[in-house]
Coordinates of C-alpha atoms in Angstrom, one line a residue:
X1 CA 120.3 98.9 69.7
X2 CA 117.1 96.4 69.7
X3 CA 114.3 96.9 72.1
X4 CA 115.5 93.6 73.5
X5 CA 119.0 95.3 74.2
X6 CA 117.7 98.5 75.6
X7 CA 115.4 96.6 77.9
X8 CA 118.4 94.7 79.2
X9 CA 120.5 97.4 79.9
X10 CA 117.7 99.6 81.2
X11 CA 117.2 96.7 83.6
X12 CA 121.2 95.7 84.6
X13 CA 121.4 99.3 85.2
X14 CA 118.6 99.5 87.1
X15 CA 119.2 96.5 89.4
X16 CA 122.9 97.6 89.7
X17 CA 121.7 101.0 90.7
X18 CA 119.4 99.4 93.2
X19 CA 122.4 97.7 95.2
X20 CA 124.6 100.6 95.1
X21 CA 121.7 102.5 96.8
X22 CA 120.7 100.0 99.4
X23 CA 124.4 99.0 100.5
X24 CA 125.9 102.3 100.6
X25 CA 123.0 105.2 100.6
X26 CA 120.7 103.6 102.4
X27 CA 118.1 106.3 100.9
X28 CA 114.1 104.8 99.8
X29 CA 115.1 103.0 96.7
X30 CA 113.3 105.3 94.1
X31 CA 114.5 108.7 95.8
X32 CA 118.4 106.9 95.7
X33 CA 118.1 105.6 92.6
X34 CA 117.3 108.4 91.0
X35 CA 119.9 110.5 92.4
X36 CA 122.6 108.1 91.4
X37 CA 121.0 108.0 87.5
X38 CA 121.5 111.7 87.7
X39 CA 125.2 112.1 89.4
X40 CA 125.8 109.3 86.2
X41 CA 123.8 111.9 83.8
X42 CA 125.9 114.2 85.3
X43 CA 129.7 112.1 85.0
X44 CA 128.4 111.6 81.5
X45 CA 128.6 115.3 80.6
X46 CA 131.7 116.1 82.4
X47 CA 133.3 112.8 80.2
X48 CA 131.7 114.6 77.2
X49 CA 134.5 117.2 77.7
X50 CA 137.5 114.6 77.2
X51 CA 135.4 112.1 75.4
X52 CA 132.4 113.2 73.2
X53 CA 132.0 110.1 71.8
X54 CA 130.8 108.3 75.1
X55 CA 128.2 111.2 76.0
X56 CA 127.4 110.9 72.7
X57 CA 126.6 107.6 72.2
X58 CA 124.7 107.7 76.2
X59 CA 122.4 110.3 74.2
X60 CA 121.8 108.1 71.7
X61 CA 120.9 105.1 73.5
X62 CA 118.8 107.3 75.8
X63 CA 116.6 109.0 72.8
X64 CA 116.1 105.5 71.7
X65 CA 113.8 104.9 74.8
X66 CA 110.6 106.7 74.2
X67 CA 109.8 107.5 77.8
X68 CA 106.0 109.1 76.8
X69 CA 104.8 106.0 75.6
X70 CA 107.1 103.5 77.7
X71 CA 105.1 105.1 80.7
X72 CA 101.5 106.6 79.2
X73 CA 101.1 103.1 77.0
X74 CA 103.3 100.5 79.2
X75 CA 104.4 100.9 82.7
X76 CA 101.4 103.3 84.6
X77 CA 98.6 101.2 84.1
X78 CA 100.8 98.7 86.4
X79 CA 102.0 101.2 88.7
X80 CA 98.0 103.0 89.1
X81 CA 96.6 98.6 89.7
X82 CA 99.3 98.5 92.2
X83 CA 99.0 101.6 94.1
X84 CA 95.1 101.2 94.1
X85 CA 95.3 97.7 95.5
X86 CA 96.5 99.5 98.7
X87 CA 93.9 101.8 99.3
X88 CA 91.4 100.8 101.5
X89 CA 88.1 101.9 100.7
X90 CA 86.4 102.1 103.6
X91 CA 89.0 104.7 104.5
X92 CA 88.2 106.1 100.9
X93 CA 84.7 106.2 101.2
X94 CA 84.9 108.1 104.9
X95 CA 87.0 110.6 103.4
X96 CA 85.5 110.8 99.7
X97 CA 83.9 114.8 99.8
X98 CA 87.3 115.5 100.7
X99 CA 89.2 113.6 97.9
X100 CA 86.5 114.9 95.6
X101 CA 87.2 118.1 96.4
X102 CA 90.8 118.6 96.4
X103 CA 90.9 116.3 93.1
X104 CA 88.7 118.9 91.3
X105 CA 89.3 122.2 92.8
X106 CA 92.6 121.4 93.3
X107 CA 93.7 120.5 89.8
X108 CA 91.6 123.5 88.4
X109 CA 92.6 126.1 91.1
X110 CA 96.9 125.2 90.9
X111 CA 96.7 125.2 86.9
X112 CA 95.1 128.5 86.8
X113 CA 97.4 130.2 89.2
X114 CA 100.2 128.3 87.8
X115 CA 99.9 129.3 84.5
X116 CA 98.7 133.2 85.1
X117 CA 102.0 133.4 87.4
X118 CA 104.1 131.7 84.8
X119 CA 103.0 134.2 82.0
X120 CA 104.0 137.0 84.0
X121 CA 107.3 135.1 85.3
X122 CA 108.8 133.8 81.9
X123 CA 107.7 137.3 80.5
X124 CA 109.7 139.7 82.9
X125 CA 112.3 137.0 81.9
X126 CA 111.8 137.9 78.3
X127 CA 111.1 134.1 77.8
X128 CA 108.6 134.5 75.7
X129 CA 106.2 131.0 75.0
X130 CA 102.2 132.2 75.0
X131 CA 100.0 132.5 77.1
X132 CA 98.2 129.2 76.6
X133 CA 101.5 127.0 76.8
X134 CA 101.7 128.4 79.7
X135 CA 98.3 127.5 81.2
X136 CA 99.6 124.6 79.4
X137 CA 102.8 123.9 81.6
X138 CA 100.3 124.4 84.7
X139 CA 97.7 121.8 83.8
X140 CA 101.0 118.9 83.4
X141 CA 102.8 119.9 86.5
X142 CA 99.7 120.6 89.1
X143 CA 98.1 117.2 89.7
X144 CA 100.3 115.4 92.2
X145 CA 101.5 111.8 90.9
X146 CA 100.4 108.9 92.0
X147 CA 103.4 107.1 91.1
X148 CA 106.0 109.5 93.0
X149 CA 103.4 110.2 95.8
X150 CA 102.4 106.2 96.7
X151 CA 106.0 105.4 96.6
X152 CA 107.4 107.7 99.0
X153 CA 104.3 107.5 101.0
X154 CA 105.4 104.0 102.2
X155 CA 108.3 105.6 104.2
X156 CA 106.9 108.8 105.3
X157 CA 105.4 108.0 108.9
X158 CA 102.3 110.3 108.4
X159 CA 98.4 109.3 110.0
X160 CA 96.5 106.6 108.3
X161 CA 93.8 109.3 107.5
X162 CA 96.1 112.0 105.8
X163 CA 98.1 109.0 103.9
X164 CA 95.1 108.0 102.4
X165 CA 93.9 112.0 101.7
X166 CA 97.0 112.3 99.7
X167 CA 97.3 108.6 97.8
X168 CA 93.5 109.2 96.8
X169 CA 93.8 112.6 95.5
X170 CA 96.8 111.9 93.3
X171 CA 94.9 108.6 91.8
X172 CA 92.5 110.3 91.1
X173 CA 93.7 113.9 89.7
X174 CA 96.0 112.0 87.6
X175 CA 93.2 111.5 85.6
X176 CA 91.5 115.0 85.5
X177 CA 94.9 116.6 85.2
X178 CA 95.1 115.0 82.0
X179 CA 91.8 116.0 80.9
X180 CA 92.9 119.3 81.6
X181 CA 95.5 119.2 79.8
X182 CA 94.2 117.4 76.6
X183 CA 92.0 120.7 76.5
X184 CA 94.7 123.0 77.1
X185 CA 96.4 121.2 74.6
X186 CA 94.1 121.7 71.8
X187 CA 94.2 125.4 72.3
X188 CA 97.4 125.6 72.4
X189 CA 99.1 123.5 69.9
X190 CA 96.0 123.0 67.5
X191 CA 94.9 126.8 67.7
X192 CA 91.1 125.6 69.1
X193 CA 88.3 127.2 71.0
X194 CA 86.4 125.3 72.8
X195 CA 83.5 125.9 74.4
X196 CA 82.2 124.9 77.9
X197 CA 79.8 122.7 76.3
X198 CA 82.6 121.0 75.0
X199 CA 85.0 120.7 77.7
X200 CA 83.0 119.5 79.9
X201 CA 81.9 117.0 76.8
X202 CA 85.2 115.9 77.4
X203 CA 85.2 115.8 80.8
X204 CA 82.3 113.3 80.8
X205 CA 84.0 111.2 78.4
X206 CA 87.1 110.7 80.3
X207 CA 86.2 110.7 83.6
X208 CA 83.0 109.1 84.0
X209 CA 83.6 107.1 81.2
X210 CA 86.6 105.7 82.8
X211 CA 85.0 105.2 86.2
X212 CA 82.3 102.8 84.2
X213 CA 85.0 100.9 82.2
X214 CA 86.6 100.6 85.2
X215 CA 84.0 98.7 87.2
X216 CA 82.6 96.9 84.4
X217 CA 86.0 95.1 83.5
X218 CA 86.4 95.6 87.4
X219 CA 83.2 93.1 87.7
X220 CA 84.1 90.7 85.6
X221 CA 87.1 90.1 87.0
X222 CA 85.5 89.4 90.7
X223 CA 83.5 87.3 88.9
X224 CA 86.2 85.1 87.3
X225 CA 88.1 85.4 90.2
X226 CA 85.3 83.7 92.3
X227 CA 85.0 80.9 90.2
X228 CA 88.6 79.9 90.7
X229 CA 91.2 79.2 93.7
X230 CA 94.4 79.0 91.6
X231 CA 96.9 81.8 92.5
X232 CA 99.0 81.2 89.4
X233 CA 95.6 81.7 87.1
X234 CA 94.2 84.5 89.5
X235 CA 97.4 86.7 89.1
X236 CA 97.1 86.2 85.3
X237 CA 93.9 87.3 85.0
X238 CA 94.5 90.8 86.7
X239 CA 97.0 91.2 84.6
X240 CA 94.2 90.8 81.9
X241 CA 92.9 93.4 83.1
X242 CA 95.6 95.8 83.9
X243 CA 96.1 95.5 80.1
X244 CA 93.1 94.8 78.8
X245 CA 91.2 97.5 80.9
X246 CA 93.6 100.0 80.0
X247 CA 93.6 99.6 76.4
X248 CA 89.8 99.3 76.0
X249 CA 89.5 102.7 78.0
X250 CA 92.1 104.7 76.0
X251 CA 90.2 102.9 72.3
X252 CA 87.1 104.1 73.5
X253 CA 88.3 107.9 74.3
X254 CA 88.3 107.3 78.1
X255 CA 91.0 107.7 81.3
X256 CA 92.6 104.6 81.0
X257 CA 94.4 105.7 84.2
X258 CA 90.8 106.6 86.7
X259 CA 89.3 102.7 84.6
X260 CA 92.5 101.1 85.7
X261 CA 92.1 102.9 89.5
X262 CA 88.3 102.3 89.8
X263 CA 89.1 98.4 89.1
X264 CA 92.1 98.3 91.4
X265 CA 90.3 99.1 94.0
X266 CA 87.0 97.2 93.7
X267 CA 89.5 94.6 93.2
X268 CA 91.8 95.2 96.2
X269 CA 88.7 95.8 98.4
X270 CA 85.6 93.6 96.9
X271 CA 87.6 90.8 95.1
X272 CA 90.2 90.6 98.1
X273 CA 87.4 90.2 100.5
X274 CA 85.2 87.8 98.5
X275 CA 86.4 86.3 95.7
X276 CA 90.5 85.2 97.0
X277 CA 91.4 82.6 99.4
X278 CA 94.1 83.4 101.4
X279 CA 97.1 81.9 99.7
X280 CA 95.4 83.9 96.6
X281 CA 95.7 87.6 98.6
X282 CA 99.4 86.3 99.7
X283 CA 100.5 85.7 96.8
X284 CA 98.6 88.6 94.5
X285 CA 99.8 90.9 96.9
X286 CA 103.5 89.7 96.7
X287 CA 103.3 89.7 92.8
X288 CA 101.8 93.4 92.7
X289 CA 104.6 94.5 95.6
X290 CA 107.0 93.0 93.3
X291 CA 105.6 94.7 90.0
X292 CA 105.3 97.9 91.8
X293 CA 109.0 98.1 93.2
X294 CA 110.7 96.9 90.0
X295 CA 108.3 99.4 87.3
X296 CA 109.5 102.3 90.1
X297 CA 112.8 102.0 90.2
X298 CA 113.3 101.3 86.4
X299 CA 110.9 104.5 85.8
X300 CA 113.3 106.9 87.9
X301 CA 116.6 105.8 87.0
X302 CA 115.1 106.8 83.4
X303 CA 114.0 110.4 84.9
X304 CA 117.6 110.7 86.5
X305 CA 119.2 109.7 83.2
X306 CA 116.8 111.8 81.3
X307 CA 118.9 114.9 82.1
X308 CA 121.3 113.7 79.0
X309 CA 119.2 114.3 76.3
X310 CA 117.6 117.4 78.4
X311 CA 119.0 121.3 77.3
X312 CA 118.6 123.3 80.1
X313 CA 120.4 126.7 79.6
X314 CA 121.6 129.1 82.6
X315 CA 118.1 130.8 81.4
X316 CA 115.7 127.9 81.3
X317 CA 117.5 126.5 84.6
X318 CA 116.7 130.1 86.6
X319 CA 113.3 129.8 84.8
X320 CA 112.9 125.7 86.4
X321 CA 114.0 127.1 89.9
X322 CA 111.9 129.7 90.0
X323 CA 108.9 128.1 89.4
X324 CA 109.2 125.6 92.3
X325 CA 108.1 128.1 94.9
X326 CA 105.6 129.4 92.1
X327 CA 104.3 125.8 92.3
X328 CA 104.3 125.5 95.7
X329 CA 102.6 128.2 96.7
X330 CA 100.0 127.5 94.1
X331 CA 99.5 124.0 95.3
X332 CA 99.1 125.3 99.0
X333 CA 96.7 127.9 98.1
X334 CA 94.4 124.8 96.1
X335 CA 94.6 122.8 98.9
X336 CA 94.3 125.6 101.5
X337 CA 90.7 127.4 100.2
X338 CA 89.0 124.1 99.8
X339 CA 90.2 122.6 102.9
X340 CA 88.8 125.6 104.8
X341 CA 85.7 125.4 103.2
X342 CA 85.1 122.2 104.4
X343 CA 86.0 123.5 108.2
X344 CA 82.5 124.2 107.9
X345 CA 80.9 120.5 108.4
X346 CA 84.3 119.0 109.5
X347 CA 87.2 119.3 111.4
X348 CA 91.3 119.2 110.1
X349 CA 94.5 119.7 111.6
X350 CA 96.0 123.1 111.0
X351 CA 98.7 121.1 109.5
X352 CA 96.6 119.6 106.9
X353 CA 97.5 122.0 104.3
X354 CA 101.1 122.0 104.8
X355 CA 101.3 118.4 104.9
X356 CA 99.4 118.4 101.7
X357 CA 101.7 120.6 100.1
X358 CA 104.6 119.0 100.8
X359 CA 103.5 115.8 100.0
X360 CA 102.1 116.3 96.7
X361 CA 105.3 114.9 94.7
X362 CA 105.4 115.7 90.6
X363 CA 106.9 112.5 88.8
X364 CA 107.4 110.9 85.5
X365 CA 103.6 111.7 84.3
X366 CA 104.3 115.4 84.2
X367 CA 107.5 114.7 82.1
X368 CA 106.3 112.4 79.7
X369 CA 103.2 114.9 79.4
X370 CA 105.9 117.7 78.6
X371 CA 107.4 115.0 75.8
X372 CA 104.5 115.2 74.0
X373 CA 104.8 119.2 73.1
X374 CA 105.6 119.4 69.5
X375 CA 109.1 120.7 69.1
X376 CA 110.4 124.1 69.9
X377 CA 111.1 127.1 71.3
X378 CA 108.0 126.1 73.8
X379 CA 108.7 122.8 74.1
X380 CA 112.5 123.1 75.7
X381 CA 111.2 125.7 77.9
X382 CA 108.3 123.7 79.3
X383 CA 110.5 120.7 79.4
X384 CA 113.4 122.3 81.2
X385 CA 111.0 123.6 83.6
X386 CA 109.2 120.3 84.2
X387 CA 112.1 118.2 84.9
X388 CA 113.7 120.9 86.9
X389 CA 110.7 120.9 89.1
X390 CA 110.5 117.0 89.3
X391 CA 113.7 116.5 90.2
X392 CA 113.1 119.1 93.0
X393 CA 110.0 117.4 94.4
X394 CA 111.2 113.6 94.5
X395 CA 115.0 114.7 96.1
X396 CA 113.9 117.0 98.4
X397 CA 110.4 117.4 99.0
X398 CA 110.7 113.2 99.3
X399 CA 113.8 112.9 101.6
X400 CA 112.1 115.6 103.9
X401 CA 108.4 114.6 103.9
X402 CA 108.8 112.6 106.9
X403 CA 110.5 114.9 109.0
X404 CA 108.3 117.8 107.9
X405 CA 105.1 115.9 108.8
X406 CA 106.6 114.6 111.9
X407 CA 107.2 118.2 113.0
X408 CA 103.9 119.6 112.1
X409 CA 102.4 116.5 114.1
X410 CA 104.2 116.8 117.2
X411 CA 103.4 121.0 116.9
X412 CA 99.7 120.1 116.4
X413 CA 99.6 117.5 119.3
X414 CA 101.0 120.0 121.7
X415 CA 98.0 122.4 120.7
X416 CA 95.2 120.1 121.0
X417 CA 94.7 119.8 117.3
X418 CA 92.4 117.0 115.8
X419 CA 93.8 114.9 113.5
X420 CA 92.2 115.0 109.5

């Protein structure tokens, strides 16, 4: 099939998908779309058995569709522009130590654990990948994503203040997560050793590289966008540099993703306030609404239909379940230690953590980060795991976020608690 083909399909299926979930299921339309694209995933193997052919040629169609690069080189730098636009930064900048924090300790603190534990837990399995895949397999599946978490956000009920905790966080260790695993990646796969000097080299180079890219191209988009009051040519030009910004980051060795966050919200804050009319902000924020809801549900009908082309032995499917509480516990305990070492100078809601936990969805990043593992023994391991564990986070932890922060609220309220 042509990429033209593909595309259409992808997208028919998609919208088709999208009506069956909002007239019958009635469930948030990435969360339901999803779970229909895997009960098809699913009809398509049991068909397999009377007709091989068809499951077959539904593989076929579905390797065709390079999912790493549809979302690393296509699709995220829209989805990151789009979620940033909604993040207030007033709110950002209140609450920045804390973002800071949980970003960096966070990602460090969950892929150590995560990996150490795994060792030990695909070991006693005798699953045997290495040591540094699986610090590997932690540094992919322990930054929450943005995409998954900004989404679901939307519907989940929770205080302003702890929404904007848990958007932030994932924007931004999106990012560092994969610095981390760019360096774990190296040891891994290409056998390196680096040193501190140049990790955090590295670090430097992606992050704060990024953040400058970001606001440069960041600037002189507020400045076209001053010079203007056209909608139509407005909306063009951050598309400019939703594209642009991303690509120049990525050629010169930085985070596209943090460059294309930084931007989105200087833009969303900055340019909204100073350089848009309002028919401009109307209309931008339509087009971006629109953007964001079409690139989400196309992205998870393709992790629900990803299961095809998936092998997940009885093994490797034991392996994927018991690493969700491994992952849980590991995210709970990152969020946990930093956020009561900041009791000292502030105050949070015993709930804080919990909430955290639960909301800290794993999406499409960590899957298309798994992709990219050379073939192998290692590389169906890590990607059963991965997609096991994603599928777990968006269906349940993202059908029950709303409730379980609604519960932990109404507990907290009753004792007096302050709210994060």
């Amino acid at each position: 099939m042509s990429a033209f083909q593909i595309i259409a399909l992808l997208v028919s299926l998609t919208a088709l998908l999208s009506y069956v979930n909002h007239r019958f299921i009635k469930a948030p339309t990435t969360i339901g779309v999803m779970l229909i694209a895997l009960l098809l995933s699913f009809g398509f193997m049991a068909l397999g058995w009377v007709l091989p052919a068809v499951r077959e040629r539904a593989a076929e169609i579905l390797s065709g569709i390079p999912f790493n690069e549809a979302l690393m080189q296509g699709m995220l730098s829209f989805l990151l522009f789009a979620g940033a636009l909604q993040i207030d930064l007033e709110d950002l900048l209140r609450q920045k130590w804390t973002v800071l924090i949980l970003s960096l300790a966070g990602v460090a603190l969950s892929t150590a654990i995560v990996g150490v534990a795994t060792f030990y837990m695909l070991d006693a399995a005798h699953i045997g990948i290495g040591f540094w895949y699986c610090m590997l397999f932690g540094a992919l599946i322990s930054p929450t994503d943005p995409i998954a978490v900004i989404s679901i956000l939307k519907t989940a009920g929770i205080p302003r203040s702890l929404e904007t905790k848990i958007a932030s966080e994932s924007l931004f260790n999106d990012g560092l997560g994969v610095v981390a695993f760019a360096v774990l990646y190296g040891v891994a796969v290409d056998g390196e050793s680096p040193s501190a000097a140049h990790i955090g080299r590295l670090f430097l180079q992606e992050s704060v590289g990024g953040a400058v890219i970001g606001l440069l191209f960041g600037w002189v988009l507020y400045r076209l966008l001053k010079t203007v009051d056209n909608y139509q040519v407005e909306i063009l030009l951050t598309l400019a540099f939703v594209t642009g910004g991303y690509a120049a980051a990525s050629a010169a060795g930085a985070s596209g993703p943090i460059a294309i966050v930084v931007g989105g919200l200087f833009i969303g804050n900055h340019g909204r306030r100073h350089a848009m009319s309002e028919s401009t902000r109307e209309h931008l924020d339509l087009f971006w609404e629109l953007i964001d809801e079409i690139l989400n549900a196309v992205l998870f009908v393709l992790i629900g239909l990803e299961f095809l082309v998936i092998a997940i032995p009885a093994k490797l499917l034991l392996a994927g379940a018991a690493a969700i509480p491994l992952i849980l516990v590991a995210r709970w305990i990152s969020v946990a230690l930093p956020l009561q070492t900041m009791k000292l100078w502030r105050t949070f809601t015993p709930g804080a953590a919990s909430i955290l936990t639960w909301g800290g969805l794993r999406g499409g990043i960590s899957i298309a980060l798994a992709l990219s593992i050379p073939r192998g023994p290692q590389h169906d391991t890590i990607m059963a795991m991965t997609y096991i564990v994603v599928v777990f986070s968006v269906l349940v932890q993202g059908l029950t976020i709303r409730r379980v922060a609604a519960t932990l609220m109404a507990r907290d309220s009753k004792a007096g608690a302050a709210v994060p």
